[in-house]
Amino acid sequence: MINEIKILKKDMALIQAELEANKPYEACGVLIGTINGSTALVEKALPVTNAKRTRRSFELDPKEHYDAWNEAEKDGKEIVGVYHTHPVSSAVPSLWDRETMENAPSVWLIAGADGMRAYVWENGVKAVEITEY
Ligand SMILES: [Zn+2]
């Protein structure tokens, strides 16, 4: 199981900028990289249009999501996680997030009004340590 996610400082800054730019709506995107043992190494955060454009949930635009998946695959990488923002609430999975996580087993990075936290679903929500590099 994944217990650590490594992400570039510039990608952390990009996600924070996406949070600000899309307020009051949630922003979302994918985290592309590789899984090494229990660590998800993110090499690139890629913003994806929030097809729902709501304040309380998100849906990765299917076409953009597919394109991102294809591009990652071409470079021998994978989508190791998904990020989204909680512009007016804390970085804790909402009920909707929890239900969705159960069917999307990857790292969930949430940028909240109180900072960023990461999680995986492993018989429940488990915290993942974020390391910047
Ligand atoms: Zn959420």
Tab-separated table of C-alpha atoms and ligand atoms in Angstrom:
chain	number	residue	atom	x	y	z
A	1	MET	CA	0.000	0.000	0.000
A	2	ILE	CA	1.125	3.548	-0.713
A	3	ASN	CA	2.168	5.527	2.359
A	4	GLU	CA	4.201	8.332	0.805
A	5	ILE	CA	3.780	10.685	-2.114
A	6	LYS	CA	6.720	12.675	-3.442
A	7	ILE	CA	5.816	15.777	-5.360
A	8	LEU	CA	7.832	18.641	-6.833
A	9	LYS	CA	7.693	22.023	-5.100
A	10	LYS	CA	6.637	23.585	-8.395
A	11	ASP	CA	3.701	21.171	-8.684
A	12	MET	CA	2.606	22.016	-5.124
A	13	ALA	CA	2.706	25.679	-6.182
A	14	LEU	CA	0.750	24.900	-9.357
A	15	ILE	CA	-2.014	23.138	-7.406
A	16	GLN	CA	-2.191	26.026	-4.950
A	17	ALA	CA	-2.491	28.457	-7.882
A	18	GLU	CA	-5.274	26.301	-9.376
A	19	LEU	CA	-7.139	26.458	-6.044
A	20	GLU	CA	-6.981	30.243	-6.088
A	21	ALA	CA	-7.804	30.611	-9.791
A	22	ASN	CA	-10.937	28.432	-9.645
A	23	LYS	CA	-12.427	29.756	-6.419
A	24	PRO	CA	-15.174	29.245	-5.342
A	25	TYR	CA	-15.310	26.097	-7.484
A	26	GLU	CA	-13.233	23.004	-6.975
A	27	ALA	CA	-10.277	22.477	-9.321
A	28	CYS	CA	-8.949	19.033	-10.223
A	29	GLY	CA	-6.229	17.263	-12.130
A	30	VAL	CA	-4.069	14.191	-12.378
A	31	LEU	CA	-0.672	13.301	-10.912
A	32	ILE	CA	1.597	11.547	-13.384
A	33	GLY	CA	4.637	9.515	-12.373
A	34	THR	CA	5.619	6.095	-11.128
A	35	ILE	CA	4.952	3.858	-8.148
A	36	ASN	CA	8.062	2.536	-6.413
A	37	GLY	CA	7.137	0.159	-3.629
A	38	SER	CA	5.086	2.154	-1.147
A	39	THR	CA	6.000	5.527	-2.675
A	40	ALA	CA	4.144	7.383	-5.407
A	41	LEU	CA	6.640	9.597	-7.237
A	42	VAL	CA	4.847	12.428	-8.992
A	43	GLU	CA	6.798	13.902	-11.880
A	44	LYS	CA	4.054	16.133	-13.189
A	45	ALA	CA	0.758	17.575	-11.978
A	46	LEU	CA	-1.591	18.187	-14.882
A	47	PRO	CA	-4.729	20.322	-14.439
A	48	VAL	CA	-7.901	18.807	-15.931
A	49	THR	CA	-11.176	20.635	-16.445
A	50	ASN	CA	-13.725	20.042	-13.681
A	51	ALA	CA	-16.636	18.839	-15.816
A	52	LYS	CA	-19.027	19.377	-12.914
A	53	ARG	CA	-17.762	22.803	-11.912
A	54	THR	CA	-19.364	22.805	-8.497
A	55	ARG	CA	-18.230	23.967	-5.096
A	56	ARG	CA	-18.684	20.565	-3.500
A	57	SER	CA	-17.462	17.942	-5.930
A	58	PHE	CA	-15.536	17.418	-9.111
A	59	GLU	CA	-15.425	15.221	-12.164
A	60	LEU	CA	-12.358	14.959	-14.350
A	61	ASP	CA	-13.325	15.852	-17.908
A	62	PRO	CA	-13.412	12.349	-19.506
A	63	LYS	CA	-11.648	13.327	-22.740
A	64	GLU	CA	-8.837	15.202	-20.980
A	65	HIS	CA	-8.502	12.387	-18.467
A	66	TYR	CA	-8.176	9.846	-21.272
A	67	ASP	CA	-5.620	12.006	-23.116
A	68	ALA	CA	-3.560	12.393	-19.935
A	69	TRP	CA	-3.661	8.645	-19.368
A	70	ASN	CA	-2.512	8.022	-22.947
A	71	GLU	CA	0.290	10.539	-22.731
A	72	ALA	CA	1.522	9.072	-19.449
A	73	GLU	CA	1.436	5.559	-20.893
A	74	LYS	CA	3.456	6.656	-23.937
A	75	ASP	CA	6.250	7.838	-21.615
A	76	GLY	CA	6.152	4.640	-19.559
A	77	LYS	CA	4.438	6.445	-16.687
A	78	GLU	CA	1.049	6.170	-15.092
A	79	ILE	CA	-1.529	8.277	-13.356
A	80	VAL	CA	-0.534	7.660	-9.748
A	81	GLY	CA	-3.067	9.978	-8.237
A	82	VAL	CA	-5.692	12.643	-8.561
A	83	TYR	CA	-5.747	16.047	-6.942
A	84	HIS	CA	-8.645	18.366	-6.260
A	85	THR	CA	-9.208	21.461	-4.199
A	86	HIS	CA	-11.460	22.431	-1.312
A	87	PRO	CA	-11.307	26.216	-1.631
A	88	VAL	CA	-13.500	26.905	1.393
A	89	SER	CA	-13.093	23.795	3.542
A	90	SER	CA	-10.303	21.735	5.048
A	91	ALA	CA	-8.250	19.114	3.204
A	92	VAL	CA	-10.340	16.229	4.519
A	93	PRO	CA	-12.247	13.876	2.186
A	94	SER	CA	-15.935	14.763	2.000
A	95	LEU	CA	-18.590	12.075	2.086
A	96	TRP	CA	-18.740	12.249	-1.724
A	97	ASP	CA	-14.937	11.955	-1.884
A	98	ARG	CA	-14.969	8.872	0.339
A	99	GLU	CA	-17.565	7.133	-1.789
A	100	THR	CA	-15.627	7.954	-4.950
A	101	MET	CA	-12.241	6.974	-3.493
A	102	GLU	CA	-13.462	3.497	-2.815
A	103	ASN	CA	-13.812	2.938	-6.552
A	104	ALA	CA	-10.701	4.874	-7.583
A	105	PRO	CA	-7.742	3.245	-5.915
A	106	SER	CA	-4.987	5.810	-6.341
A	107	VAL	CA	-3.555	8.582	-4.227
A	108	TRP	CA	-5.949	11.429	-3.542
A	109	LEU	CA	-4.270	14.743	-2.918
A	110	ILE	CA	-6.579	17.390	-1.499
A	111	ALA	CA	-5.598	21.050	-1.401
A	112	GLY	CA	-7.796	22.637	1.205
A	113	ALA	CA	-8.119	26.068	2.702
A	114	ASP	CA	-5.829	24.746	5.471
A	115	GLY	CA	-3.095	23.180	3.328
A	116	MET	CA	-2.557	19.932	1.451
A	117	ARG	CA	-3.043	16.371	2.576
A	118	ALA	CA	-3.019	13.046	0.759
A	119	TYR	CA	-4.975	9.840	1.216
A	120	VAL	CA	-5.537	6.377	-0.163
A	121	TRP	CA	-8.442	4.027	0.273
A	122	GLU	CA	-7.400	0.819	2.027
A	123	ASN	CA	-10.482	-0.575	3.779
A	124	GLY	CA	-11.137	3.024	4.705
A	125	VAL	CA	-9.400	6.341	4.277
A	126	LYS	CA	-5.698	6.247	5.183
A	127	ALA	CA	-3.368	9.236	5.325
A	128	VAL	CA	-0.375	9.371	2.983
A	129	GLU	CA	2.693	11.430	3.841
A	130	ILE	CA	3.526	14.229	1.416
A	131	THR	CA	7.217	14.855	0.712
A	132	GLU	CA	8.277	17.793	-1.441
A	133	TYR	CA	11.347	17.457	-3.613
B	1	ZN	ZN	-13.344	16.807	-2.115
